[in-house]
PDB file of C-alpha atoms in Angstrom:
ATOM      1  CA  UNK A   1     -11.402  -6.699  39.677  1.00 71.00           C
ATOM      2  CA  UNK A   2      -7.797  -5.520  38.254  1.00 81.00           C
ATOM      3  CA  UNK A   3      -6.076  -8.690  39.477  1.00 92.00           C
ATOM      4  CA  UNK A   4      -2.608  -7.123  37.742  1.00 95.00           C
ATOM      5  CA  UNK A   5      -1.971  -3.735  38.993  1.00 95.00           C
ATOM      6  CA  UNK A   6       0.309  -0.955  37.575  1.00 96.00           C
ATOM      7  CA  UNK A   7      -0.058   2.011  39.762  1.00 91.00           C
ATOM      8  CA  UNK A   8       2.113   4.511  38.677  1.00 95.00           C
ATOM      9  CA  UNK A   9       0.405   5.272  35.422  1.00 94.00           C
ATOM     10  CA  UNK A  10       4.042   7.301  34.170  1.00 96.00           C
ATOM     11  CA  UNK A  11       7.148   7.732  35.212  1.00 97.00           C
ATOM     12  CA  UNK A  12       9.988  10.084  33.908  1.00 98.00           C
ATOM     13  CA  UNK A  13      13.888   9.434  34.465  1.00 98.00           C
ATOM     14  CA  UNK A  14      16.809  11.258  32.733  1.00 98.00           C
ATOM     15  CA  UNK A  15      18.683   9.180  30.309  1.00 98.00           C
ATOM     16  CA  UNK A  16      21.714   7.522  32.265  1.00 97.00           C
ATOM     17  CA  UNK A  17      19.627   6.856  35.428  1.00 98.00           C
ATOM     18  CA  UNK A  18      17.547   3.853  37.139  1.00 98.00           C
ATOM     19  CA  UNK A  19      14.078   3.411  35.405  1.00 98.00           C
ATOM     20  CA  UNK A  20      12.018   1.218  38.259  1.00 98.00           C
ATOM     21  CA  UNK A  21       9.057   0.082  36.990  1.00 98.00           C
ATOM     22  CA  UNK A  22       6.338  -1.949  39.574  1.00 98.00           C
ATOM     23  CA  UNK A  23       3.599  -4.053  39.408  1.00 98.00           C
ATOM     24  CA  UNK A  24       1.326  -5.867  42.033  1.00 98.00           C
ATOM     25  CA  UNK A  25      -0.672  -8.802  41.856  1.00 97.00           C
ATOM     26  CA  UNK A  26      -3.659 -10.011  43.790  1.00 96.00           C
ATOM     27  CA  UNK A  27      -4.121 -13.816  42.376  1.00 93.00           C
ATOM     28  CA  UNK A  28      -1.728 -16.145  44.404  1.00 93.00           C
ATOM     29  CA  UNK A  29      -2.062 -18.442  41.482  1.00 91.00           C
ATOM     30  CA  UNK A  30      -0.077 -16.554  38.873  1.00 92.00           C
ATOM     31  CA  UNK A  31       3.067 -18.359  38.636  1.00 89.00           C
ATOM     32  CA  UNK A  32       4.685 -16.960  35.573  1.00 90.00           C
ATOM     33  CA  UNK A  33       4.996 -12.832  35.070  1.00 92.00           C
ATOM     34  CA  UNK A  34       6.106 -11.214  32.363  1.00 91.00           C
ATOM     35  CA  UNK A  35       7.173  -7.423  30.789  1.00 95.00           C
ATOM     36  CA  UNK A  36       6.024  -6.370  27.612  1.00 95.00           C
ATOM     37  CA  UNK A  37       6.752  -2.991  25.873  1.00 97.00           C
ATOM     38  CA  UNK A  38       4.809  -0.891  23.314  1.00 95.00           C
ATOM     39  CA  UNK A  39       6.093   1.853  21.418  1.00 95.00           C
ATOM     40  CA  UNK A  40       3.353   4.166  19.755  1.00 91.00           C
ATOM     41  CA  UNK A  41       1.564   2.319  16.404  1.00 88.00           C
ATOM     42  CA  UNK A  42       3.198  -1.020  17.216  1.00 92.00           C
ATOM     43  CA  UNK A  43       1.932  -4.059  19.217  1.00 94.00           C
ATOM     44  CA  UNK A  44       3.450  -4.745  22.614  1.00 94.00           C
ATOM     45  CA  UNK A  45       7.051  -6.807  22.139  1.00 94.00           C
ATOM     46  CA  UNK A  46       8.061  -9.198  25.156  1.00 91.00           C
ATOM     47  CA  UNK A  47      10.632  -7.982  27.083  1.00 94.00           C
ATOM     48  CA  UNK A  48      11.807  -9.961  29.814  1.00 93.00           C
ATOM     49  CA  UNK A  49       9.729 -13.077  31.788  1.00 91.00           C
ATOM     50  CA  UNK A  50      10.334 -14.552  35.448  1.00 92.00           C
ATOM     51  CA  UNK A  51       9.138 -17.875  37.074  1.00 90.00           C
ATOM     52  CA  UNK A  52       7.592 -18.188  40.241  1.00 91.00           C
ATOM     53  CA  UNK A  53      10.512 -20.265  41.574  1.00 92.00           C
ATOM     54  CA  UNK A  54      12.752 -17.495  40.867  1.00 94.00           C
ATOM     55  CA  UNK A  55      13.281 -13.997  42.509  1.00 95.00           C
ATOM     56  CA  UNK A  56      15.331 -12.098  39.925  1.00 97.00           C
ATOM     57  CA  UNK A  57      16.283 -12.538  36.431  1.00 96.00           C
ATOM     58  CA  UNK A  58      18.400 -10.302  34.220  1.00 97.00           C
ATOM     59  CA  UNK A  59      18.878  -9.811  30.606  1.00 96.00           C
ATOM     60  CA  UNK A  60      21.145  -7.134  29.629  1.00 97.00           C
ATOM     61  CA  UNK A  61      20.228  -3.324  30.879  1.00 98.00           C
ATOM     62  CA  UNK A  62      16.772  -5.385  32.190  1.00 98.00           C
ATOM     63  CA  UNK A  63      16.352  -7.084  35.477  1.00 98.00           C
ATOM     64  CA  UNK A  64      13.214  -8.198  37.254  1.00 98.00           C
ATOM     65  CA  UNK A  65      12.448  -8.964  40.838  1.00 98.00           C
ATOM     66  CA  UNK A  66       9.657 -10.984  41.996  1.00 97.00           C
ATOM     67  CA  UNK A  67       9.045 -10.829  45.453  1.00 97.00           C
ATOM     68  CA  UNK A  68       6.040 -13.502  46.188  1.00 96.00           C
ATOM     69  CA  UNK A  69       4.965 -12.985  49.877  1.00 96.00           C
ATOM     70  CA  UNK A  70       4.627  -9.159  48.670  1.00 97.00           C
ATOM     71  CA  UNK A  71       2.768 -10.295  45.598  1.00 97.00           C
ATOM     72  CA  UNK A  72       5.305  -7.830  43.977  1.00 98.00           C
ATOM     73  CA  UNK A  73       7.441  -7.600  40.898  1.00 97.00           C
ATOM     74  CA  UNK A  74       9.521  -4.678  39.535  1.00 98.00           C
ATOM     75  CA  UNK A  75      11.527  -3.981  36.540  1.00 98.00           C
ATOM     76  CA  UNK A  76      14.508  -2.221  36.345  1.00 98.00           C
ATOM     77  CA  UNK A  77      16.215  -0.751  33.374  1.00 98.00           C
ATOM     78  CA  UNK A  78      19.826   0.431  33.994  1.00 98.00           C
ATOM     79  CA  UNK A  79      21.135   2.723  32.611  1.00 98.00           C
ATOM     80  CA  UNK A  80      18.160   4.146  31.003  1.00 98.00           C
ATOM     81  CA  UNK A  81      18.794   5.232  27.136  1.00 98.00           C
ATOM     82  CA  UNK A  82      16.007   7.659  25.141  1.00 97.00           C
ATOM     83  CA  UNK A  83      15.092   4.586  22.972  1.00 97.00           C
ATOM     84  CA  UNK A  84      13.540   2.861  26.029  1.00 98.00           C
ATOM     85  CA  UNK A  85      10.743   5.230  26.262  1.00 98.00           C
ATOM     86  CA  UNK A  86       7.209   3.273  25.944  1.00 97.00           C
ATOM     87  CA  UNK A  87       4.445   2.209  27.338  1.00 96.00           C
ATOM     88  CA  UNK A  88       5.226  -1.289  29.809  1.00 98.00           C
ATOM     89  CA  UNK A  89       2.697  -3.868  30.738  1.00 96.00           C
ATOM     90  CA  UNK A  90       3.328  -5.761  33.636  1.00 95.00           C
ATOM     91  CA  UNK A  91       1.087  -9.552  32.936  1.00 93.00           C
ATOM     92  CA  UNK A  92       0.636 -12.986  34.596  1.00 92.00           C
ATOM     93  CA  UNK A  93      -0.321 -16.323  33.975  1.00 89.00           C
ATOM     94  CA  UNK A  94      -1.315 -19.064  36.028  1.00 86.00           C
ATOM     95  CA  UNK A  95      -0.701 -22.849  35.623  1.00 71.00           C
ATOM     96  CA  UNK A  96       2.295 -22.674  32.701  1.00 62.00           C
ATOM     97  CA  UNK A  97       2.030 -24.860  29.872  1.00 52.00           C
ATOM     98  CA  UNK A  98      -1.493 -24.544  28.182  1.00 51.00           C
ATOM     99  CA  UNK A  99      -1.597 -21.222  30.118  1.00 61.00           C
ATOM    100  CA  UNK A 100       0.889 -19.622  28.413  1.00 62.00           C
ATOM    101  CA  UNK A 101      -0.690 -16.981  26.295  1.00 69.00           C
ATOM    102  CA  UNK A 102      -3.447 -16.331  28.361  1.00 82.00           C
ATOM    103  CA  UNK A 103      -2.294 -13.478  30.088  1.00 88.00           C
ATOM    104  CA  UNK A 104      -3.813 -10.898  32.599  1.00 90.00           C
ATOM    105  CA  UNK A 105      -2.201  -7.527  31.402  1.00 93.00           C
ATOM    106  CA  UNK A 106      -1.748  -4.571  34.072  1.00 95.00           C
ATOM    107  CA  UNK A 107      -2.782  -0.816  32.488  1.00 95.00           C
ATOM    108  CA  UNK A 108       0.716   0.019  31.599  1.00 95.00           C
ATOM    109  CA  UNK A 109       3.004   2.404  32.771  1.00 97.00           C
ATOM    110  CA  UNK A 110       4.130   5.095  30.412  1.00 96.00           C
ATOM    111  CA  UNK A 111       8.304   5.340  30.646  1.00 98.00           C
ATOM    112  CA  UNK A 112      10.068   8.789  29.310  1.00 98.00           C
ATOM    113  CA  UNK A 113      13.766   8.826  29.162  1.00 98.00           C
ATOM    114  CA  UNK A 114      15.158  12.244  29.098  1.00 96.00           C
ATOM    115  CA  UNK A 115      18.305  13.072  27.316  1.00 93.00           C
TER     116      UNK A 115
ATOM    117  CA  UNK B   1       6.976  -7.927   6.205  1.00 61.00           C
ATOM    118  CA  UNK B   2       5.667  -8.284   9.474  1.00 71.00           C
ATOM    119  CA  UNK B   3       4.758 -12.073  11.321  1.00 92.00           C
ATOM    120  CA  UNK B   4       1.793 -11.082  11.894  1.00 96.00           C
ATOM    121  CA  UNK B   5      -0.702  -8.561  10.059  1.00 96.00           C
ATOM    122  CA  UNK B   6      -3.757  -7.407  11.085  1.00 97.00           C
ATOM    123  CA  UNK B   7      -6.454  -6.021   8.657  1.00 97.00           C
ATOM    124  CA  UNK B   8      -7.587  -3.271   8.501  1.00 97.00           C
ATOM    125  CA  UNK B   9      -5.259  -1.096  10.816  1.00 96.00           C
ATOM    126  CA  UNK B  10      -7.766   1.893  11.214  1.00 97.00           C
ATOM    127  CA  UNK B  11     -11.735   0.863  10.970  1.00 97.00           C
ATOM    128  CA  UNK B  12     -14.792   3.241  11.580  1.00 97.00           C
ATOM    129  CA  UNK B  13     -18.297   2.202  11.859  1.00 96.00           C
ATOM    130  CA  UNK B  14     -21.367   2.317  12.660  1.00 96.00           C
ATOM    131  CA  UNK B  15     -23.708   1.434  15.519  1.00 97.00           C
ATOM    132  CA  UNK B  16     -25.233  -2.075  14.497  1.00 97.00           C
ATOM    133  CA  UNK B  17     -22.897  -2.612  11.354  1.00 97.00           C
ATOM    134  CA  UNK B  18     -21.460  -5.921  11.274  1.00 96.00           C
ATOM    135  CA  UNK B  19     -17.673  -5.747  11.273  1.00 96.00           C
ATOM    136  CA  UNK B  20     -14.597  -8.332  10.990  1.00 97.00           C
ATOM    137  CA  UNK B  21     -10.820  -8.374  11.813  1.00 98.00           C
ATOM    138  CA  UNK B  22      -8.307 -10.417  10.199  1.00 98.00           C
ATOM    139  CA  UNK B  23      -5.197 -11.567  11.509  1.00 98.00           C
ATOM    140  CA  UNK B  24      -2.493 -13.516   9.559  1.00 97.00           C
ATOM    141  CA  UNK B  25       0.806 -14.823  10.579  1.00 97.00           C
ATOM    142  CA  UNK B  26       3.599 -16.538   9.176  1.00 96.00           C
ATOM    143  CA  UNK B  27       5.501 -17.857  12.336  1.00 93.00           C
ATOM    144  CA  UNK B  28       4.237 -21.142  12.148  1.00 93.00           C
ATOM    145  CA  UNK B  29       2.753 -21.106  15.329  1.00 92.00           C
ATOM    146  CA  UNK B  30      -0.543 -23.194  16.927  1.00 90.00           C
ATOM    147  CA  UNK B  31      -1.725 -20.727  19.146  1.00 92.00           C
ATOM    148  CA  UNK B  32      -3.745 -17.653  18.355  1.00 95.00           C
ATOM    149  CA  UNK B  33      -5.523 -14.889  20.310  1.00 96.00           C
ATOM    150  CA  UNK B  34      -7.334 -11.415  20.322  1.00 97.00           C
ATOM    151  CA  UNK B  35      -7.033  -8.744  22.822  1.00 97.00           C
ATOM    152  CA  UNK B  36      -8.284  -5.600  23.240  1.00 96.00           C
ATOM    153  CA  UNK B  37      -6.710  -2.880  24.645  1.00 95.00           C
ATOM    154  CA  UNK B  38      -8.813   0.326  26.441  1.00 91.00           C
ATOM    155  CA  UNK B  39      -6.760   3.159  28.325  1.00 81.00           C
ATOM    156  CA  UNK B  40      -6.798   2.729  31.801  1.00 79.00           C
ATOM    157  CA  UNK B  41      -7.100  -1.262  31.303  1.00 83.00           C
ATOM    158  CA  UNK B  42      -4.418  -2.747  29.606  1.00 88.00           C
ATOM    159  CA  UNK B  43      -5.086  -5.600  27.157  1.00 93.00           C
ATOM    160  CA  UNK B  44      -8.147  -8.013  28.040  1.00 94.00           C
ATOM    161  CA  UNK B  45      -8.347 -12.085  26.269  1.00 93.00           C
ATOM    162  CA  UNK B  46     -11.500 -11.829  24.194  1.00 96.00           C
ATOM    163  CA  UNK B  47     -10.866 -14.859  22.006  1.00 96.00           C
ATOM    164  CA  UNK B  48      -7.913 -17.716  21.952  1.00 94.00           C
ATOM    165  CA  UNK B  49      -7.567 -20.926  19.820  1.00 94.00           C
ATOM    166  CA  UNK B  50      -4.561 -23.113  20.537  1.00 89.00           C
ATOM    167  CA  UNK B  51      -5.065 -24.938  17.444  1.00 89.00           C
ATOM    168  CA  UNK B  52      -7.366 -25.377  14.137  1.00 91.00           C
ATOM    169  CA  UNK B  53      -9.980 -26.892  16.051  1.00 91.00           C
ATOM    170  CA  UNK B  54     -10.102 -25.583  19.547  1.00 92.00           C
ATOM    171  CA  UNK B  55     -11.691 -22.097  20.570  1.00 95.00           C
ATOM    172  CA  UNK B  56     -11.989 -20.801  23.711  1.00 93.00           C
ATOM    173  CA  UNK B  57     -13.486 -17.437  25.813  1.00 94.00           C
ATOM    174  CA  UNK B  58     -11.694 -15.414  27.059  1.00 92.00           C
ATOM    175  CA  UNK B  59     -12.441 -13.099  30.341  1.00 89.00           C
ATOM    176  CA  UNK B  60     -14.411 -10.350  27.842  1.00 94.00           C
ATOM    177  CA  UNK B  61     -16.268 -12.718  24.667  1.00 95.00           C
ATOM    178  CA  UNK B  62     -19.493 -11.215  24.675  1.00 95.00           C
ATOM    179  CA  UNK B  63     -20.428  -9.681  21.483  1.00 95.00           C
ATOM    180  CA  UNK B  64     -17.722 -10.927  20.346  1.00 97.00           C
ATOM    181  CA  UNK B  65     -17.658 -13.792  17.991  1.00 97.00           C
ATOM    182  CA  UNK B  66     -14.116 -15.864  16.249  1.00 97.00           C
ATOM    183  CA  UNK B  67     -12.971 -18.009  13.132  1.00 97.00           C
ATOM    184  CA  UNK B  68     -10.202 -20.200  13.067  1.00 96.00           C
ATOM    185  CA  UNK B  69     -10.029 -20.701   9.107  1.00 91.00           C
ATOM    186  CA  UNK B  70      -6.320 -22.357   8.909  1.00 94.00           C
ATOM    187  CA  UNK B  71      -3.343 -22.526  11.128  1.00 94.00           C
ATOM    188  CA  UNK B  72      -2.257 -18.735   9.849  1.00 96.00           C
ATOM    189  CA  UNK B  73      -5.903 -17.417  10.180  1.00 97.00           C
ATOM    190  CA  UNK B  74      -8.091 -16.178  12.774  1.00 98.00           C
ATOM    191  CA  UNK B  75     -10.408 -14.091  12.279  1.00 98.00           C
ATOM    192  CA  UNK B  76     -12.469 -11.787  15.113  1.00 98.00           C
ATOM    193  CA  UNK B  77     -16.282 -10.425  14.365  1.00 98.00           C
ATOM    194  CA  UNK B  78     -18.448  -7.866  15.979  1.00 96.00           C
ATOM    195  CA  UNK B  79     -21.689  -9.213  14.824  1.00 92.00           C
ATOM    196  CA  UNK B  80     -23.526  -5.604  15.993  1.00 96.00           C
ATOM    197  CA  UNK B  81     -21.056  -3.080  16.767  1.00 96.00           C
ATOM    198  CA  UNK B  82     -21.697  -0.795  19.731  1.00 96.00           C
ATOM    199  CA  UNK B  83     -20.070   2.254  20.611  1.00 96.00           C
ATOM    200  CA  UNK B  84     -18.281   0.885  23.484  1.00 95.00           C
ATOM    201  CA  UNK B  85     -16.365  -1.720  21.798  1.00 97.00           C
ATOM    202  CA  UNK B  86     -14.354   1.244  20.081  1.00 96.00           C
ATOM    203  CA  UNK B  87     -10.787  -0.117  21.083  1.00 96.00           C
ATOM    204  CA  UNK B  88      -7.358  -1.308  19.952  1.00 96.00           C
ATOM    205  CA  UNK B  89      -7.304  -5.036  18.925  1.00 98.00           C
ATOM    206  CA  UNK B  90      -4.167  -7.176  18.706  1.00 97.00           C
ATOM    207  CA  UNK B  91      -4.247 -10.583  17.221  1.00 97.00           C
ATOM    208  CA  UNK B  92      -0.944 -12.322  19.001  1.00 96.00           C
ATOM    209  CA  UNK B  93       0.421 -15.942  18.517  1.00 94.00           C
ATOM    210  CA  UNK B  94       2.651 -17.607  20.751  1.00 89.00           C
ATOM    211  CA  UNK B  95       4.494 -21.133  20.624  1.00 78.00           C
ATOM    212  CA  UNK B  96       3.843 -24.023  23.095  1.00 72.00           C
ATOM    213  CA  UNK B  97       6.818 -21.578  25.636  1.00 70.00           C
ATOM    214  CA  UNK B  98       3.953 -18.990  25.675  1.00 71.00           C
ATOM    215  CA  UNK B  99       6.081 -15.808  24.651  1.00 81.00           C
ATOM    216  CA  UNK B 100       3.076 -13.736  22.420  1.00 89.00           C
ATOM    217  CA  UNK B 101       4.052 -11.499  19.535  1.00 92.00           C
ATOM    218  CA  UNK B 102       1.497  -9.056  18.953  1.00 95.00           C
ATOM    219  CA  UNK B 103       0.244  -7.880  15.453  1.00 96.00           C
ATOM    220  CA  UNK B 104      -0.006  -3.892  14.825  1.00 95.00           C
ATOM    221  CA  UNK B 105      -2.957  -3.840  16.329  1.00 96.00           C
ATOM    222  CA  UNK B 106      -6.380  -2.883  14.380  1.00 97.00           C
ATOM    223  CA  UNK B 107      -8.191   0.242  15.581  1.00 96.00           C
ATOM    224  CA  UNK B 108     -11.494   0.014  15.930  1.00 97.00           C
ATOM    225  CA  UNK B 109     -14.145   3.369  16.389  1.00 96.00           C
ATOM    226  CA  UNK B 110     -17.764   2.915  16.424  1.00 96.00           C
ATOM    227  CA  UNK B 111     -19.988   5.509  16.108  1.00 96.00           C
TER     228      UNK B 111
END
């Protein structure tokens, strides 16, 4: 049972634009979500985290929305540049603290930025 | 040089051969875990250890077996490799916030 779901399994946006990124959830205990991102050869690199008592955060070109009755969260990348182009892994945790680390990984969603 | 290495990067084997992965790191940190990553599935816990003497499962241990030999070390083994453990591995760390940084990741075929 996929509890972290990435549906869209690539997406493709010209350099400039909106990259939108989403991931569901099925376990109503996951209370902290993170975004990780993998370039080819390399392990995954954290990108950007959200609490469950929050609804947005924003770092830079990155923001992510959490929308908890939807058991929802999105990334969005804006503007997009060539260099973001990866693979992104939506993941959860439940419980904070000693949880941290134990995350439940969605499959990834493969991101191309065209110039 | 990178915080944490994983050894060796490419591995192929055979069916029944016993195999181990190493993982090193140098950020100081407690906590230590393996994941594997298959397409289609994004990165499963096989193994974590949050410090020298504490192991735990994670949601995929079977045939899986782990070695905590110092705070830097941890160490994965497939005791009889089967062909459907071919996968990426990543040995990550985190600190008590929970952010992981991944190793290269070690990839694993087995014929």
């Amino acid at each position: 049972d996929q509890q972290v779901k990435q549906n869209s399994p690539s997406l493709s946006v010209q350099e400039g634009r909106i990259s939108i990124l989403n991931c569901d959830y099925t376990n109503s205990m996951f209370d902290y979500f993170l975004w990780y991102k993998k370039y080819p050869a390399e392990g995954p690199t954290f990108l950007i985290s959200i609490s469950s008592i929050k609804d947005k955060n924003e770092d830079g070109r990155f923001t992510v929305f959490l929308n908890k009755s939807a058991k929802h969260l999105s990334l969005h990348i804006v503007p997009s540049q060539p260099g973001d182009s990866a693979v992104y892994f939506c993941a959860a945790s439940v419980g904070g603290g000693t949880s941290y680390g134990k995350l439940t990984f969605g499959q990834g969603t493969i991101l191309t930025v065209h110039p | 040089d990178a915080d944490v290495t994983q050894t060796p990067r490419n591995r192929i084997t055979k069916t029944g051969k016993r195999i181990m992965l190493e993982c090193s790191q140098t950020k100081g940190h407690d906590r230590m875990y393996w994941y594997r990553q298959d397409p289609g599935l994004g990165l499963q816990l096989i193994y974590y250890s949050f410090d020298v003497k504490d192991i735990n499962k994670g949601e995929i241990s079977d045939g899986y077996s782990v070695s905590r030999q110092a705070q830097a070390k941890f160490s994965l083994s497939l005791e009889s490799a089967i062909p459907n453990q071919t996968a990426l591995y990543f040995c990550a760390t985190s600190d008590f916030r929970g952010e992981l940084f991944f190793g290269e990741g070690s990839r694993l075929t087995v014929l």
